[in-house]
């Protein structure tokens, strides 16, 4: 009985904070826009029967999304930006996490603390700070011009490059922490054994360290890729108007066009775009694990 | 291990506190106001509290879209809100607002007939709203940077934005346009010699094509970032709201960063906009909301607000209390000749709105 209670807690959480809100959004996505409070027509009321309800059901808003290239391009563009950012974040984070895991034990809590430290400042303010660094007369351009590296200021603000920088910076801790956790667990005796058997360090890294850190790599990549795909703040503040991302398109649909039904449909499709491949990946992993046994 | 006695005591304490909180609104009268950010002299609110004993709970927003989303979701909890004309019109048709009880607003006698006539386009008979402030959508620019690139730049003409050979001179320096079809498309129509209020899809497409032709020169479409960008000297030109650009001018002056920001109402004409105070249907403190509106219609009070925020108001009687430097500034109070060239934008019907939205998305994203 006690165990059931314990197990039910996370499921209850999932029900209240994920499934119910999701169904509300899904319900709105089936309705039509209206000039009223709230700004959409109800999909069903209790007076009509099940048959009538089903006959009235249409997926008009979904058809609309897939018939207009804007939405499809926004999804692809967001996936592309998130994908590239994830790879770059991994490349930046891995050496940092590796260094942390190899640092003297007594330093490590301090180093972990330093990685978490930026969270003490509001995310929004940190993104704003990047405007001051990247803009035409910003810190970066002043610095490079004073050094004589460039003679004309670089245009980074309001370009896709600024969005990549913003995403890599903002999500770096989410990549470092799982990487560090898995690297830190690796038994140093394994590397010593590899060296004793004549393996050069780079070979030991690729054949011992990296495979053992894969769970951390995967966790980090998911933690960066998923939120980056739906990111709104970074492309809005740092990107240009032509930096398409689905989060921005969704915002425009909801606030600018006050079309809640289409905005909800965009959100439902975004969820499917992200959830389906992840679930497939997970079940594949599960199968491999079964097969390995 | 639980200290039941202690727990009961703290429960009792919490219950007493809850009772006190629940009783509070009945004791103290209050009015919840939701207005644009940086848009009032705080002293006005304090004076109102002192004079009437009604407490003001004051929150701010920075876009009509945000306000509209809260209002349309229902139960916003506000008693007075301040949407701009076309938004007000749409919200009235969505039954967001209640009719004003004009018997409780004796100060309505102070209003400016010319402004009332224009706001009636959004709110026929001005039954639902009073004007708070009004202004224009024109061109803000960085004086030094413009001169550097083109000594005789036509800053008082839409040529600056819509003539490719002129606008391209400022591409490297940064040009921002408002990210709002309602504000930019009408001006493009005007520049083409068409009716800024045109609802003809063909004409709207032409305006969209004009904007697409200058699109490569525009750094960004955004409705608030240009204030900081102009004040810091990061950009050359911004098409924006008069008050925002004048605010950028004042911020640059205060910062003494050597940036001089100018604002011009183009000679071809410009859009005139109105921020209107209205009371939501589900407001809880209707009586107090009327008291607040009537107070804001007091000539001395609204003059104080205008002096502080650098905007013109719709209160004719207030003009004798407005500072000379504000009143004589033609970018705030346009002269009669300019006033004639200003146009008012009618709200779009749902069908036109969809066409406009699609054209606008194409202009902004290139998609």
XYZ file of C-alpha atoms in Angstrom:
660
model
C 0.000 0.000 0.000
C 2.775 2.351 1.040
C 4.685 1.483 -2.131
C 1.705 2.285 -4.325
C 1.417 5.631 -2.652
C 5.068 6.346 -3.326
C 4.833 5.300 -6.977
C 1.682 7.324 -7.537
C 3.344 10.611 -6.561
C 5.361 11.126 -9.784
C 2.433 9.900 -11.894
C 0.096 12.308 -10.141
C 2.598 15.074 -10.807
C 2.722 14.105 -14.480
C -1.074 14.032 -14.655
C -1.646 17.406 -13.011
C 1.213 19.375 -14.525
C 1.610 17.744 -17.907
C -1.315 15.650 -19.139
C -4.169 17.903 -18.046
C -2.551 21.108 -19.412
C -1.708 19.220 -22.599
C -5.325 18.195 -23.102
C -6.482 21.770 -22.519
C -4.068 22.950 -25.221
C -5.150 20.089 -27.494
C -8.795 21.015 -26.990
C -8.134 24.650 -27.917
C -6.266 23.490 -31.029
C -9.497 21.906 -32.306
C -11.569 25.061 -31.873
C -12.066 28.134 -34.055
C -10.882 31.672 -33.453
C -13.530 34.101 -32.137
C -13.780 37.687 -30.962
C -14.752 36.907 -27.394
C -13.492 35.973 -23.936
C -11.785 33.522 -24.311
C -10.903 34.156 -27.972
C -11.999 30.782 -29.361
C -15.227 28.835 -29.779
C -15.828 25.850 -27.514
C -15.288 22.482 -29.227
C -18.117 20.792 -27.410
C -20.760 21.486 -24.868
C -22.505 18.915 -22.759
C -25.808 19.256 -24.591
C -24.612 17.459 -27.709
C -24.193 13.731 -28.080
C -21.007 11.842 -28.823
C -21.966 11.346 -32.473
C -22.578 15.027 -33.041
C -19.323 15.855 -31.275
C -17.311 13.564 -33.515
C -19.020 14.746 -36.685
C -18.181 18.342 -35.794
C -14.574 17.570 -34.996
C -12.137 18.905 -37.565
C -8.410 19.306 -37.774
C -8.671 22.543 -39.718
C -5.877 24.263 -37.763
C -3.491 21.366 -38.336
C -4.245 21.395 -42.036
C -3.573 25.137 -42.019
C -0.153 24.664 -40.398
C 0.954 22.026 -42.869
C -0.282 23.972 -45.891
C 1.695 27.101 -45.063
C 5.432 26.768 -45.558
C 6.078 29.264 -42.756
C 5.351 26.719 -40.011
C 7.147 23.779 -41.594
C 10.186 25.983 -42.226
C 10.056 27.256 -38.651
C 10.110 23.688 -37.296
C 13.025 22.715 -39.504
C 14.919 25.905 -38.797
C 14.436 25.461 -35.035
C 15.571 21.819 -35.209
C 18.606 22.830 -37.232
C 19.599 25.671 -34.897
C 19.029 23.480 -31.833
C 20.953 20.570 -33.392
C 23.998 22.632 -34.355
C 23.946 24.398 -30.976
C 23.829 21.045 -29.175
C 26.890 19.740 -31.019
C 28.797 22.977 -30.390
C 27.758 23.017 -26.725
C 29.041 19.443 -26.404
C 32.386 20.447 -27.942
C 32.747 23.347 -25.503
C 31.450 21.459 -22.475
C 33.412 18.228 -22.815
C 36.889 19.631 -22.117
C 35.505 21.681 -19.219
C 33.762 18.662 -17.672
C 36.838 16.527 -18.305
C 39.049 19.091 -16.588
C 36.655 19.262 -13.657
C 36.595 15.460 -13.260
C 40.397 15.317 -13.349
C 40.891 18.222 -10.924
C 41.962 17.457 -7.331
C 39.038 16.054 -5.329
C 38.986 18.957 -2.865
C 38.532 21.482 -5.714
C 35.643 19.717 -7.340
C 32.763 21.030 -5.190
C 33.997 24.579 -5.845
C 34.216 23.938 -9.593
C 30.669 22.528 -9.687
C 29.558 25.584 -7.744
C 31.184 27.867 -10.343
C 29.276 26.121 -13.133
C 25.981 26.683 -11.302
C 26.816 30.245 -10.302
C 25.339 31.991 -13.410
C 21.881 30.673 -12.405
C 21.909 33.152 -9.543
C 21.314 35.911 -12.072
C 18.086 36.004 -14.035
C 18.275 34.237 -17.397
C 16.728 37.267 -19.108
C 19.357 39.641 -17.716
C 22.184 37.343 -18.812
C 20.814 37.264 -22.361
C 20.473 41.058 -22.275
C 24.105 41.302 -21.223
C 25.072 39.588 -24.472
C 23.507 42.502 -26.390
C 26.067 44.751 -24.688
C 28.883 42.406 -25.686
C 27.874 41.607 -29.278
C 26.460 44.892 -30.569
C 28.285 47.093 -33.082
C 29.856 49.308 -30.461
C 29.879 46.549 -27.887
C 32.661 45.105 -25.762
C 33.734 42.426 -28.232
C 34.102 44.802 -31.178
C 35.905 47.423 -29.063
C 38.287 44.793 -27.780
C 39.082 43.347 -31.222
C 39.463 46.809 -32.794
C 41.820 47.954 -30.037
C 43.918 44.864 -30.571
C 43.977 45.654 -34.275
C 42.516 42.267 -35.225
C 39.718 43.929 -37.192
C 39.338 47.442 -38.613
C 35.564 47.413 -39.170
C 33.174 46.356 -36.400
C 31.681 42.873 -36.919
C 27.923 42.559 -37.293
C 27.008 39.759 -34.912
C 23.944 41.162 -33.149
C 20.643 40.297 -34.818
C 22.151 37.450 -36.860
C 21.862 33.652 -36.453
C 25.444 33.655 -35.084
C 24.283 35.673 -32.056
C 21.527 33.095 -31.493
C 24.076 30.253 -31.506
C 26.284 32.123 -29.047
C 23.287 32.840 -26.804
C 22.104 29.216 -26.799
C 25.566 27.749 -26.203
C 26.197 30.171 -23.348
C 22.779 29.683 -21.717
C 22.671 25.887 -21.917
C 26.329 25.137 -21.197
C 25.747 24.175 -17.524
C 23.065 21.664 -18.569
C 25.687 19.911 -20.691
C 28.616 20.191 -18.255
C 26.853 18.766 -15.201
C 25.732 15.372 -16.617
C 29.081 15.034 -18.437
C 30.961 15.714 -15.232
C 28.771 13.261 -13.321
C 29.580 10.414 -15.716
C 33.272 11.307 -16.184
C 33.810 11.596 -12.469
C 32.578 8.015 -11.931
C 35.170 6.486 -14.269
C 37.662 4.435 -12.309
C 41.200 5.831 -12.969
C 42.526 2.269 -12.674
C 40.990 1.543 -16.097
C 43.134 4.209 -17.732
C 46.207 3.020 -15.871
C 45.532 -0.490 -17.131
C 45.202 0.791 -20.692
C 48.509 2.657 -20.369
C 50.195 -0.422 -18.918
C 49.051 -2.384 -21.938
C 50.698 0.183 -24.210
C 47.777 2.336 -25.252
C 48.704 5.973 -26.015
C 46.567 8.564 -24.129
C 44.441 9.600 -27.154
C 43.588 5.977 -27.837
C 42.658 5.358 -24.202
C 40.428 8.421 -24.389
C 38.488 7.181 -27.422
C 38.363 3.542 -26.340
C 37.870 3.897 -22.586
C 36.867 7.366 -21.396
C 34.528 8.444 -24.168
C 32.420 5.250 -24.341
C 32.059 5.291 -20.556
C 30.907 8.927 -20.636
C 28.221 8.248 -23.287
C 25.305 8.276 -20.822
C 26.394 11.779 -19.766
C 26.766 12.871 -23.396
C 23.255 11.667 -24.205
C 21.679 13.208 -21.106
C 23.446 16.508 -21.784
C 22.412 16.530 -25.447
C 18.753 15.937 -24.551
C 18.853 18.620 -21.862
C 20.187 21.136 -24.385
C 18.428 20.072 -27.574
C 14.859 19.883 -26.248
C 14.560 23.314 -24.613
C 16.678 24.953 -27.345
C 14.200 23.801 -30.012
C 11.357 25.713 -28.378
C 13.537 28.668 -27.340
C 11.891 32.084 -27.649
C 13.829 34.606 -25.560
C 17.232 34.118 -27.212
C 16.111 34.395 -30.869
C 13.823 37.317 -29.965
C 16.529 39.358 -28.247
C 19.686 38.336 -30.098
C 18.404 37.111 -33.464
C 17.294 39.110 -36.473
C 13.752 39.245 -37.751
C 14.536 36.567 -40.318
C 15.933 34.113 -37.750
C 13.033 31.677 -37.921
C 12.408 29.550 -34.855
C 9.204 27.786 -33.959
C 9.086 29.413 -30.497
C 9.000 32.844 -32.104
C 6.414 31.793 -34.680
C 4.257 30.380 -31.884
C 4.589 33.610 -29.879
C 3.573 35.652 -32.912
C 0.548 33.425 -33.501
C -0.570 33.691 -29.871
C 0.134 37.354 -29.117
C 0.446 39.088 -32.491
C -2.370 37.349 -34.340
C -4.254 36.364 -31.148
C -5.043 33.087 -32.921
C -5.077 30.755 -29.929
C -6.361 27.713 -31.850
C -3.536 27.824 -34.421
C -0.978 28.632 -31.691
C -2.182 25.576 -29.744
C -1.941 23.388 -32.829
C 1.637 24.617 -33.368
C 2.435 23.709 -29.738
C 0.922 20.221 -30.027
C 2.869 19.505 -33.225
C 6.068 20.807 -31.576
C 5.547 18.391 -28.699
C 5.075 15.481 -31.121
C 8.125 16.534 -33.128
C 10.216 16.310 -29.952
C 8.577 13.452 -28.065
C 8.238 10.841 -30.821
C 11.942 10.610 -31.749
C 12.931 10.582 -28.080
C 10.520 7.797 -27.212
C 11.711 5.821 -30.239
C 15.302 6.337 -29.172
C 14.549 5.231 -25.620
C 12.765 2.048 -26.660
C 15.617 1.267 -29.025
C 18.093 1.651 -26.156
C 15.899 -0.568 -24.040
C 15.941 -3.272 -26.738
C 19.713 -3.072 -27.100
C 20.094 -3.478 -23.374
C 17.817 -6.524 -23.463
C 19.794 -7.977 -26.357
C 23.094 -7.432 -24.546
C 21.928 -9.547 -21.617
C 8.006 13.290 17.100
C 5.469 15.860 15.938
C 4.683 18.741 18.219
C 0.919 18.676 17.804
C 0.296 21.494 20.213
C 2.737 23.713 18.364
C 1.251 22.787 15.040
C -2.224 23.621 16.235
C -0.995 26.955 17.473
C 0.524 27.832 14.120
C -2.645 26.668 12.348
C -4.652 28.989 14.532
C -2.245 31.811 13.708
C -2.490 31.153 9.988
C -6.277 31.071 10.165
C -6.336 34.403 11.938
C -4.000 35.901 9.324
C -6.155 34.536 6.502
C -9.260 36.034 8.059
C -7.503 39.359 8.322
C -6.404 39.216 4.681
C -9.849 38.264 3.464
C -11.359 41.117 5.407
C -8.862 43.664 4.133
C -10.416 44.624 0.755
C -13.717 45.378 2.423
C -12.041 47.854 4.739
C -9.706 49.689 2.362
C -11.015 50.786 -1.013
C -8.679 50.152 -3.908
C -8.405 50.443 -7.669
C -6.191 48.174 -9.767
C -4.654 49.997 -12.728
C -2.741 48.369 -15.606
C -0.899 50.923 -17.730
C 2.087 51.147 -20.095
C 5.540 51.193 -18.497
C 7.172 54.616 -17.835
C 3.861 56.300 -18.531
C 2.869 58.286 -15.459
C 4.197 60.682 -12.842
C 4.072 58.563 -9.671
C 3.115 61.655 -7.717
C -0.226 61.711 -9.519
C -1.035 58.316 -7.986
C 0.021 59.457 -4.508
C -2.090 62.611 -4.799
C -5.087 60.496 -5.835
C -4.658 58.237 -2.805
C -4.385 61.232 -0.508
C -7.401 62.972 -1.963
C -9.798 60.035 -2.204
C -8.503 57.478 0.317
C -8.600 54.880 -2.475
C -5.444 52.779 -2.684
C -3.941 52.433 -6.165
C -2.441 49.067 -7.139
C -0.411 49.948 -10.235
C 1.035 47.410 -12.700
C 2.668 48.016 -16.072
C 2.890 46.268 -19.458
C 4.945 46.987 -22.562
C 2.821 45.792 -25.455
C -0.806 45.884 -26.545
C -0.537 42.200 -27.381
C 0.300 41.311 -23.790
C -2.571 43.390 -22.437
C -4.985 41.915 -24.961
C -3.982 38.354 -24.116
C -4.665 38.989 -20.431
C -8.010 40.633 -21.152
C -9.155 37.904 -23.546
C -8.155 35.154 -21.121
C -10.671 36.734 -18.721
C -10.423 37.523 -15.018
C -7.482 39.908 -15.451
C -8.223 41.396 -12.030
C -7.740 44.979 -13.240
C -10.191 47.855 -12.890
C -8.602 50.302 -15.340
C -6.552 49.328 -18.419
C -5.047 51.415 -21.234
C -5.196 49.833 -24.732
C -4.436 51.684 -27.980
C -7.239 52.569 -30.445
C -7.548 49.567 -32.807
C -7.019 47.144 -29.909
C -9.686 48.938 -27.902
C -12.118 48.641 -30.813
C -11.606 44.904 -31.133
C -11.803 44.400 -27.384
C -15.074 46.337 -27.233
C -16.545 43.969 -29.826
C -15.319 41.019 -27.724
C -17.318 42.453 -24.785
C -14.198 43.044 -22.743
C -15.289 46.454 -21.454
C -18.282 47.953 -19.676
C -19.949 51.215 -20.651
C -18.773 54.185 -18.624
C -21.277 55.753 -16.261
C -20.879 59.310 -17.516
C -22.823 60.721 -14.559
C -19.834 59.762 -12.427
C -17.411 61.563 -14.733
C -18.276 65.287 -14.414
C -14.772 66.169 -15.606
C -15.651 64.904 -19.101
C -16.470 68.559 -19.806
C -12.708 69.228 -20.030
C -12.048 66.930 -22.994
C -10.831 68.073 -26.417
C -13.593 67.779 -29.076
C -11.038 67.269 -31.870
C -9.559 64.252 -30.083
C -12.991 62.898 -29.100
C -14.011 63.024 -32.724
C -11.012 60.926 -33.752
C -11.226 58.396 -30.918
C -14.913 57.877 -31.771
C -13.638 55.848 -34.729
C -12.612 53.128 -32.267
C -15.193 53.754 -29.602
C -18.357 55.279 -31.149
C -19.737 57.979 -28.864
C -16.735 57.452 -26.575
C -19.022 55.286 -24.480
C -16.364 52.903 -23.217
C -13.176 54.923 -22.853
C -11.495 58.238 -22.178
C -8.314 59.408 -23.834
C -5.207 59.236 -21.668
C -2.450 60.306 -24.070
C -2.031 60.492 -27.815
C 0.886 60.787 -30.173
C 2.238 59.959 -33.607
C 4.269 57.224 -35.294
C 7.206 58.878 -37.028
C 10.938 58.764 -37.604
C 13.534 58.771 -34.836
C 17.150 59.225 -35.806
C 20.688 59.673 -34.546
C 21.629 63.178 -35.746
C 25.400 62.787 -35.962
C 25.359 59.382 -37.634
C 22.818 60.512 -40.227
C 24.876 63.610 -41.094
C 28.023 61.542 -41.393
C 26.438 59.383 -44.082
C 24.266 61.915 -45.901
C 24.492 65.625 -45.124
C 21.077 66.508 -46.569
C 19.223 63.382 -45.486
C 15.435 63.868 -45.750
C 14.674 63.027 -42.104
C 11.289 64.764 -42.419
C 10.124 62.527 -45.257
C 9.215 58.858 -45.694
C 11.752 58.934 -48.555
C 14.280 58.201 -45.821
C 12.731 54.750 -45.380
C 11.112 53.931 -48.715
C 13.534 55.289 -51.346
C 16.012 52.455 -51.967
C 18.931 54.745 -52.890
C 18.486 56.721 -49.649
C 17.648 53.963 -47.203
C 20.572 51.836 -48.381
C 22.995 54.552 -47.229
C 22.061 53.758 -43.631
C 21.978 50.001 -43.860
C 25.347 49.520 -42.139
C 24.320 51.797 -39.285
C 21.136 50.004 -38.283
C 17.477 50.647 -39.068
C 14.667 49.366 -36.850
C 10.975 49.250 -37.767
C 8.104 48.519 -35.390
C 7.072 44.877 -35.529
C 3.418 45.777 -36.025
C 1.542 45.619 -39.308
C -1.002 48.099 -37.910
C 1.667 50.789 -37.692
C 3.874 50.191 -40.735
C 1.567 48.983 -43.551
C -0.641 52.137 -43.484
C 2.456 54.321 -43.920
C 3.619 52.221 -46.876
C 0.156 52.664 -48.420
C 0.346 56.417 -47.792
C 3.766 56.591 -49.449
C 2.363 54.845 -52.535
C -0.338 57.514 -52.721
C -3.028 55.063 -51.600
C -5.521 55.296 -48.766
C -3.697 54.322 -45.546
C -6.916 52.650 -44.447
C -7.237 50.608 -47.623
C -8.754 47.160 -47.158
C -8.223 46.163 -50.772
C -6.031 43.015 -50.829
C -4.349 44.142 -54.054
C -3.349 47.492 -52.576
C -2.207 45.838 -49.349
C -0.057 43.459 -51.419
C 1.510 46.492 -53.147
C 2.395 47.984 -49.768
C 3.849 44.637 -48.734
C 5.927 44.532 -51.926
C 7.266 48.030 -51.209
C 8.340 46.903 -47.757
C 9.921 43.741 -49.129
C 11.934 45.855 -51.566
C 13.558 47.771 -48.694
C 13.659 44.757 -46.372
C 17.382 43.985 -46.915
C 18.226 47.372 -45.390
C 16.270 46.781 -42.181
C 18.225 45.317 -39.312
C 15.272 44.331 -37.168
C 11.524 44.542 -36.693
C 10.909 45.014 -32.979
C 8.470 47.127 -30.999
C 10.525 48.163 -27.962
C 14.227 47.391 -28.439
C 14.731 50.563 -30.487
C 14.366 52.779 -27.397
C 17.611 51.514 -25.884
C 19.303 51.092 -29.244
C 18.626 54.742 -30.208
C 19.574 56.079 -26.771
C 22.859 54.157 -26.755
C 23.724 55.243 -30.280
C 23.666 51.679 -31.624
C 21.379 52.444 -34.561
C 20.714 55.305 -37.004
C 16.990 55.203 -37.663
C 13.898 53.826 -35.952
C 10.289 54.125 -37.040
C 8.477 54.225 -33.730
C 6.038 55.914 -31.381
C 6.731 59.598 -30.670
C 6.865 59.164 -26.905
C 9.247 56.213 -27.060
C 11.638 58.114 -29.301
C 11.434 61.238 -27.126
C 12.139 58.970 -24.170
C 15.250 57.698 -25.994
C 16.235 61.342 -26.564
C 15.895 62.128 -22.856
C 17.784 58.999 -21.804
C 20.669 59.899 -24.120
C 20.688 63.446 -22.682
C 20.748 62.104 -19.132
C 23.537 59.642 -19.943
C 25.593 62.454 -21.545
C 26.930 59.880 -24.011
C 27.186 62.353 -26.868
C 24.185 60.881 -28.678
C 21.552 63.314 -29.965
C 18.252 61.725 -30.936
C 15.807 63.587 -33.156
C 12.138 62.913 -33.913
C 10.229 64.064 -36.996
C 6.664 63.684 -38.201
C 7.207 63.134 -41.944
C 5.749 65.795 -44.227
C 3.701 63.249 -46.204
C 1.731 62.507 -43.034
C 1.823 60.016 -40.209
C -0.433 57.907 -38.085
C -1.964 59.384 -34.981
C -2.553 56.923 -32.145
C -4.564 57.094 -28.935
C -4.132 55.284 -25.640
C -7.550 54.957 -24.048
C -8.488 54.256 -20.433
C -11.313 51.742 -20.061
C -12.942 49.578 -17.388
C -13.091 45.772 -17.954
C -16.495 44.098 -17.689
C -15.316 41.908 -14.814
C -13.736 44.774 -12.813
C -14.379 44.424 -9.085
C -13.991 48.070 -8.084
C -16.174 49.822 -10.634
C -16.997 52.750 -8.373
C -13.323 53.400 -7.609
C -12.391 52.983 -11.288
C -14.775 55.801 -12.192
C -13.306 57.941 -9.417
C -9.847 57.279 -10.881
C -10.923 58.168 -14.434
C -12.609 61.342 -13.235
C -9.448 62.288 -11.371
C -7.368 61.730 -14.514
C -9.765 64.039 -16.389
C -8.880 66.870 -13.994
C -6.950 69.442 -16.106
C -4.216 70.013 -13.510
C -3.693 66.312 -12.898
C -3.439 65.237 -16.528
C -1.211 68.260 -17.276
C 1.147 67.004 -14.592
C 1.225 63.589 -16.263
C 1.848 65.141 -19.702
C 4.664 67.302 -18.338
C 6.315 64.197 -16.993
C 5.929 61.770 -19.908
C 6.223 64.213 -22.840
C 2.958 63.204 -24.476
C -0.053 65.263 -25.509
C -3.357 64.390 -23.834
C -6.972 64.671 -24.929
C -7.843 67.281 -22.324
C -8.303 70.766 -23.789
C -8.631 72.487 -20.406
C -5.299 71.038 -19.295
C -3.296 72.953 -21.882
C -2.880 76.081 -19.758
C -1.131 73.954 -17.111
C 1.269 72.254 -19.501
C 4.883 73.421 -19.418
C 5.843 75.750 -22.255
C 8.702 73.496 -23.427
C 6.291 70.572 -23.846
C 3.482 72.598 -25.395
C 5.706 74.362 -27.902
C 7.413 71.122 -28.975
C 5.806 70.394 -32.343
C 6.803 66.747 -32.150
C 4.473 66.489 -29.131
C 1.759 69.039 -29.975
C 1.836 69.241 -33.794
C 0.801 72.588 -35.308
C -2.517 72.829 -37.139
C -0.989 72.236 -40.563
C 0.714 69.035 -39.375
C -2.381 67.938 -37.475
C -4.293 68.000 -40.758
C -1.803 65.597 -42.340
C -2.110 63.046 -39.558
C -4.387 60.115 -40.261
C -6.204 57.753 -37.961
C -6.149 54.042 -38.595
C -9.440 52.175 -38.634
C -9.517 48.705 -37.115
C -9.385 45.854 -39.658
C -12.234 43.370 -39.935
C -11.291 39.724 -39.267
C -10.876 38.851 -42.956
C -8.637 41.812 -43.780
C -6.711 41.145 -40.581
C -5.744 37.695 -41.832
C -4.527 39.102 -45.171
C -2.564 41.820 -43.354
C -1.030 39.328 -40.920
C 0.161 37.067 -43.722
C 1.652 39.967 -45.700
C 3.385 41.164 -42.567
C 4.878 37.768 -41.715
C 6.253 37.626 -45.256
C 7.805 41.075 -44.866
C 9.366 40.316 -41.479
C 10.602 36.750 -41.958
C 10.941 36.613 -45.731
C 8.711 33.512 -45.644
